[in-house]
Amino acid sequence: TVDSQSFLVASLSGTVIERRVAQGQVVQPADAVFTVADLSRLWVQAEIPEKQSDLVKKGDVVQVQIPALGNRAIEGRIVFVSSIVNPETRTVTARTEVDNADRTIRPAMLATMLIQDHPQKRAVVPVDGVVRENNRDYVFVRKGQNSYRLIQVNLGNESDGVRPVLDGLTAEDVIVTE
């Protein structure tokens, strides 16, 4: 009989996350037989639509939420934003690194990354003041003491009960909110 057992020494400490050989398989010295990873810090990657990719910068503050872990908020910062667009998904990859000392986060878990936008001064309207008709947004603007006119506005997405005004109102306009 031939004793074909060998001892392997990893080049770094960590957890074996992949075994590429089966018992009895012949391997060569250059063959990778295991994948070892340090799971104490992990990457969380987000795919940013190309239309919004110019809004995401290295250093931006993010909150990571993982549904499998009860959506607890994990704070982080963007450490990488890809310079290219994936032609298949039309997205740009952004990445943050999170602490995982307790090993509760596992590779390939689904996560949501909330990227904080840079603060901007912008007029907002309460959601209750918006009239939605024919797939368009309108608000009633006061034109006189008891005179109001319905005008079309271009609004951004809702956040905390308000929508930012992109076009159609000035700072001096008074709108009906109820």
mmCIF file of N, CA, C and O in Angstrom, residues 23-71:
data_model
loop_
_atom_site.group_PDB
_atom_site.id
_atom_site.type_symbol
_atom_site.label_atom_id
_atom_site.label_comp_id
_atom_site.label_asym_id
_atom_site.label_seq_id
_atom_site.Cartn_x
_atom_site.Cartn_y
_atom_site.Cartn_z
ATOM 1 N N GLN A 23 -12.217 12.837 -1.682
ATOM 2 C CA GLN A 23 -11.335 11.827 -1.118
ATOM 3 C C GLN A 23 -10.908 10.864 -2.225
ATOM 4 O O GLN A 23 -11.716 10.410 -3.038
ATOM 5 N N GLY A 24 -9.608 10.580 -2.288
ATOM 6 C CA GLY A 24 -9.067 9.682 -3.289
ATOM 7 C C GLY A 24 -8.647 10.358 -4.576
ATOM 8 O O GLY A 24 -8.038 9.731 -5.438
ATOM 9 N N GLN A 25 -8.957 11.627 -4.728
ATOM 10 C CA GLN A 25 -8.608 12.348 -5.945
ATOM 11 C C GLN A 25 -7.113 12.650 -5.955
ATOM 12 O O GLN A 25 -6.521 12.982 -4.937
ATOM 13 N N VAL A 26 -6.503 12.534 -7.138
ATOM 14 C CA VAL A 26 -5.088 12.851 -7.300
ATOM 15 C C VAL A 26 -4.971 14.332 -7.621
ATOM 16 O O VAL A 26 -5.691 14.852 -8.471
ATOM 17 N N VAL A 27 -4.086 14.999 -6.915
ATOM 18 C CA VAL A 27 -3.871 16.423 -7.152
ATOM 19 C C VAL A 27 -2.394 16.686 -7.403
ATOM 20 O O VAL A 27 -1.533 15.922 -6.993
ATOM 21 N N GLN A 28 -2.152 17.780 -8.074
ATOM 22 C CA GLN A 28 -0.793 18.212 -8.361
ATOM 23 C C GLN A 28 -0.410 19.306 -7.363
ATOM 24 O O GLN A 28 -1.285 19.969 -6.793
ATOM 25 N N PRO A 29 0.864 19.557 -7.169
ATOM 26 C CA PRO A 29 1.286 20.580 -6.203
ATOM 27 C C PRO A 29 0.715 21.968 -6.486
ATOM 28 O O PRO A 29 0.486 22.744 -5.565
ATOM 29 N N ALA A 30 0.459 22.294 -7.735
ATOM 30 C CA ALA A 30 -0.044 23.632 -8.064
ATOM 31 C C ALA A 30 -1.563 23.724 -7.984
ATOM 32 O O ALA A 30 -2.123 24.812 -8.131
ATOM 33 N N ASP A 31 -2.258 22.607 -7.757
ATOM 34 C CA ASP A 31 -3.721 22.612 -7.710
ATOM 35 C C ASP A 31 -4.224 23.286 -6.436
ATOM 36 O O ASP A 31 -3.692 23.057 -5.348
ATOM 37 N N ALA A 32 -5.266 24.093 -6.604
ATOM 38 C CA ALA A 32 -5.939 24.680 -5.433
ATOM 39 C C ALA A 32 -6.908 23.631 -4.907
ATOM 40 O O ALA A 32 -7.771 23.153 -5.640
ATOM 41 N N VAL A 33 -6.773 23.250 -3.650
ATOM 42 C CA VAL A 33 -7.641 22.207 -3.091
ATOM 43 C C VAL A 33 -8.687 22.764 -2.131
ATOM 44 O O VAL A 33 -9.749 22.163 -1.971
ATOM 45 N N PHE A 34 -8.406 23.882 -1.518
ATOM 46 C CA PHE A 34 -9.355 24.527 -0.612
ATOM 47 C C PHE A 34 -9.316 26.034 -0.835
ATOM 48 O O PHE A 34 -8.301 26.574 -1.269
ATOM 49 N N THR A 35 -10.407 26.706 -0.509
ATOM 50 C CA THR A 35 -10.431 28.162 -0.471
ATOM 51 C C THR A 35 -10.616 28.560 0.983
ATOM 52 O O THR A 35 -11.559 28.107 1.642
ATOM 53 N N VAL A 36 -9.711 29.368 1.480
ATOM 54 C CA VAL A 36 -9.751 29.836 2.865
ATOM 55 C C VAL A 36 -9.989 31.342 2.834
ATOM 56 O O VAL A 36 -9.384 32.066 2.046
ATOM 57 N N ALA A 37 -10.900 31.820 3.688
ATOM 58 C CA ALA A 37 -11.209 33.253 3.720
ATOM 59 C C ALA A 37 -11.259 33.744 5.154
ATOM 60 O O ALA A 37 -11.661 33.018 6.066
ATOM 61 N N ASP A 38 -10.849 34.984 5.334
ATOM 62 C CA ASP A 38 -10.990 35.667 6.615
ATOM 63 C C ASP A 38 -12.371 36.305 6.628
ATOM 64 O O ASP A 38 -12.614 37.274 5.907
ATOM 65 N N LEU A 39 -13.298 35.774 7.406
ATOM 66 C CA LEU A 39 -14.681 36.248 7.424
ATOM 67 C C LEU A 39 -14.944 37.305 8.497
ATOM 68 O O LEU A 39 -16.087 37.667 8.738
ATOM 69 N N SER A 40 -13.885 37.847 9.107
ATOM 70 C CA SER A 40 -14.078 38.857 10.150
ATOM 71 C C SER A 40 -14.466 40.215 9.564
ATOM 72 O O SER A 40 -15.010 41.058 10.262
ATOM 73 N N ARG A 41 -14.172 40.437 8.293
ATOM 74 C CA ARG A 41 -14.607 41.633 7.566
ATOM 75 C C ARG A 41 -15.106 41.168 6.205
ATOM 76 O O ARG A 41 -14.452 40.359 5.550
ATOM 77 N N LEU A 42 -16.263 41.669 5.799
ATOM 78 C CA LEU A 42 -16.856 41.245 4.536
ATOM 79 C C LEU A 42 -17.203 42.444 3.671
ATOM 80 O O LEU A 42 -17.434 43.537 4.165
ATOM 81 N N TRP A 43 -17.269 42.198 2.364
ATOM 82 C CA TRP A 43 -17.736 43.201 1.427
ATOM 83 C C TRP A 43 -19.234 43.067 1.246
ATOM 84 O O TRP A 43 -19.770 41.961 1.185
ATOM 85 N N VAL A 44 -19.900 44.201 1.137
ATOM 86 C CA VAL A 44 -21.301 44.235 0.722
ATOM 87 C C VAL A 44 -21.312 45.047 -0.570
ATOM 88 O O VAL A 44 -20.848 46.182 -0.593
ATOM 89 N N GLN A 45 -21.816 44.428 -1.630
ATOM 90 C CA GLN A 45 -21.818 45.076 -2.941
ATOM 91 C C GLN A 45 -23.225 45.476 -3.331
ATOM 92 O O GLN A 45 -24.179 44.764 -3.055
ATOM 93 N N ALA A 46 -23.321 46.636 -3.969
ATOM 94 C CA ALA A 46 -24.595 47.130 -4.484
ATOM 95 C C ALA A 46 -24.431 47.384 -5.970
ATOM 96 O O ALA A 46 -23.359 47.789 -6.430
ATOM 97 N N GLU A 47 -25.497 47.154 -6.701
ATOM 98 C CA GLU A 47 -25.517 47.448 -8.128
ATOM 99 C C GLU A 47 -26.330 48.721 -8.320
ATOM 100 O O GLU A 47 -27.543 48.726 -8.104
ATOM 101 N N ILE A 48 -25.669 49.808 -8.684
ATOM 102 C CA ILE A 48 -26.284 51.122 -8.812
ATOM 103 C C ILE A 48 -26.714 51.324 -10.264
ATOM 104 O O ILE A 48 -25.887 51.180 -11.169
ATOM 105 N N PRO A 49 -27.989 51.672 -10.518
ATOM 106 C CA PRO A 49 -28.399 51.954 -11.902
ATOM 107 C C PRO A 49 -27.522 53.057 -12.490
ATOM 108 O O PRO A 49 -27.174 54.025 -11.805
ATOM 109 N N GLU A 50 -27.159 52.899 -13.765
ATOM 110 C CA GLU A 50 -26.215 53.843 -14.375
ATOM 111 C C GLU A 50 -26.703 55.284 -14.310
ATOM 112 O O GLU A 50 -25.904 56.207 -14.218
ATOM 113 N N LYS A 51 -28.029 55.501 -14.329
ATOM 114 C CA LYS A 51 -28.563 56.869 -14.259
ATOM 115 C C LYS A 51 -28.245 57.541 -12.927
ATOM 116 O O LYS A 51 -28.211 58.758 -12.843
ATOM 117 N N GLN A 52 -28.049 56.745 -11.875
ATOM 118 C CA GLN A 52 -27.777 57.292 -10.552
ATOM 119 C C GLN A 52 -26.327 57.119 -10.130
ATOM 120 O O GLN A 52 -25.937 57.542 -9.052
ATOM 121 N N SER A 53 -25.512 56.520 -10.977
ATOM 122 C CA SER A 53 -24.138 56.197 -10.589
ATOM 123 C C SER A 53 -23.284 57.425 -10.305
ATOM 124 O O SER A 53 -22.352 57.351 -9.512
ATOM 125 N N ASP A 54 -23.596 58.557 -10.930
ATOM 126 C CA ASP A 54 -22.798 59.763 -10.673
ATOM 127 C C ASP A 54 -23.088 60.348 -9.293
ATOM 128 O O ASP A 54 -22.354 61.206 -8.817
ATOM 129 N N LEU A 55 -24.129 59.873 -8.613
ATOM 130 C CA LEU A 55 -24.469 60.359 -7.282
ATOM 131 C C LEU A 55 -23.709 59.623 -6.179
ATOM 132 O O LEU A 55 -23.700 60.061 -5.036
ATOM 133 N N VAL A 56 -23.091 58.490 -6.510
ATOM 134 C CA VAL A 56 -22.418 57.654 -5.518
ATOM 135 C C VAL A 56 -20.918 57.877 -5.603
ATOM 136 O O VAL A 56 -20.324 57.756 -6.668
ATOM 137 N N LYS A 57 -20.319 58.204 -4.451
ATOM 138 C CA LYS A 57 -18.882 58.497 -4.403
ATOM 139 C C LYS A 57 -18.213 57.682 -3.295
ATOM 140 O O LYS A 57 -18.840 57.349 -2.287
ATOM 141 N N LYS A 58 -16.946 57.398 -3.476
ATOM 142 C CA LYS A 58 -16.143 56.744 -2.447
ATOM 143 C C LYS A 58 -16.184 57.618 -1.191
ATOM 144 O O LYS A 58 -16.040 58.835 -1.274
ATOM 145 N N GLY A 59 -16.437 57.003 -0.039
ATOM 146 C CA GLY A 59 -16.523 57.731 1.220
ATOM 147 C C GLY A 59 -17.950 58.040 1.649
ATOM 148 O O GLY A 59 -18.167 58.445 2.787
ATOM 149 N N ASP A 60 -18.939 57.859 0.757
ATOM 150 C CA ASP A 60 -20.338 58.106 1.119
ATOM 151 C C ASP A 60 -20.760 57.181 2.263
ATOM 152 O O ASP A 60 -20.362 56.011 2.312
ATOM 153 N N VAL A 61 -21.579 57.694 3.156
ATOM 154 C CA VAL A 61 -22.090 56.920 4.288
ATOM 155 C C VAL A 61 -23.216 56.018 3.807
ATOM 156 O O VAL A 61 -24.072 56.433 3.030
ATOM 157 N N VAL A 62 -23.210 54.764 4.286
ATOM 158 C CA VAL A 62 -24.250 53.805 3.906
ATOM 159 C C VAL A 62 -24.777 53.094 5.143
ATOM 160 O O VAL A 62 -24.120 53.045 6.183
ATOM 161 N N GLN A 63 -25.979 52.553 4.999
ATOM 162 C CA GLN A 63 -26.550 51.644 5.988
ATOM 163 C C GLN A 63 -26.851 50.349 5.261
ATOM 164 O O GLN A 63 -27.494 50.355 4.213
ATOM 165 N N VAL A 64 -26.362 49.250 5.796
ATOM 166 C CA VAL A 64 -26.605 47.933 5.224
ATOM 167 C C VAL A 64 -27.656 47.244 6.079
ATOM 168 O O VAL A 64 -27.561 47.249 7.306
ATOM 169 N N GLN A 65 -28.657 46.673 5.414
ATOM 170 C CA GLN A 65 -29.690 45.909 6.098
ATOM 171 C C GLN A 65 -29.744 44.528 5.480
ATOM 172 O O GLN A 65 -29.809 44.393 4.250
ATOM 173 N N ILE A 66 -29.732 43.507 6.330
ATOM 174 C CA ILE A 66 -29.768 42.118 5.875
ATOM 175 C C ILE A 66 -31.043 41.482 6.418
ATOM 176 O O ILE A 66 -31.171 41.304 7.637
ATOM 177 N N PRO A 67 -32.008 41.176 5.545
ATOM 178 C CA PRO A 67 -33.287 40.619 6.004
ATOM 179 C C PRO A 67 -33.136 39.375 6.878
ATOM 180 O O PRO A 67 -33.853 39.219 7.861
ATOM 181 N N ALA A 68 -32.191 38.497 6.559
ATOM 182 C CA ALA A 68 -32.008 37.269 7.330
ATOM 183 C C ALA A 68 -31.557 37.546 8.764
ATOM 184 O O ALA A 68 -31.678 36.679 9.630
ATOM 185 N N LEU A 69 -31.065 38.747 9.024
ATOM 186 C CA LEU A 69 -30.595 39.116 10.369
ATOM 187 C C LEU A 69 -31.510 40.152 11.017
ATOM 188 O O LEU A 69 -31.079 40.908 11.882
ATOM 189 N N GLY A 70 -32.760 40.214 10.566
ATOM 190 C CA GLY A 70 -33.723 41.124 11.175
ATOM 191 C C GLY A 70 -33.598 42.568 10.729
ATOM 192 O O GLY A 70 -34.083 43.466 11.402
ATOM 193 N N ASN A 71 -32.913 42.823 9.622
ATOM 194 C CA ASN A 71 -32.759 44.177 9.068
ATOM 195 C C ASN A 71 -32.108 45.168 10.020
ATOM 196 O O ASN A 71 -32.341 46.363 9.922
#
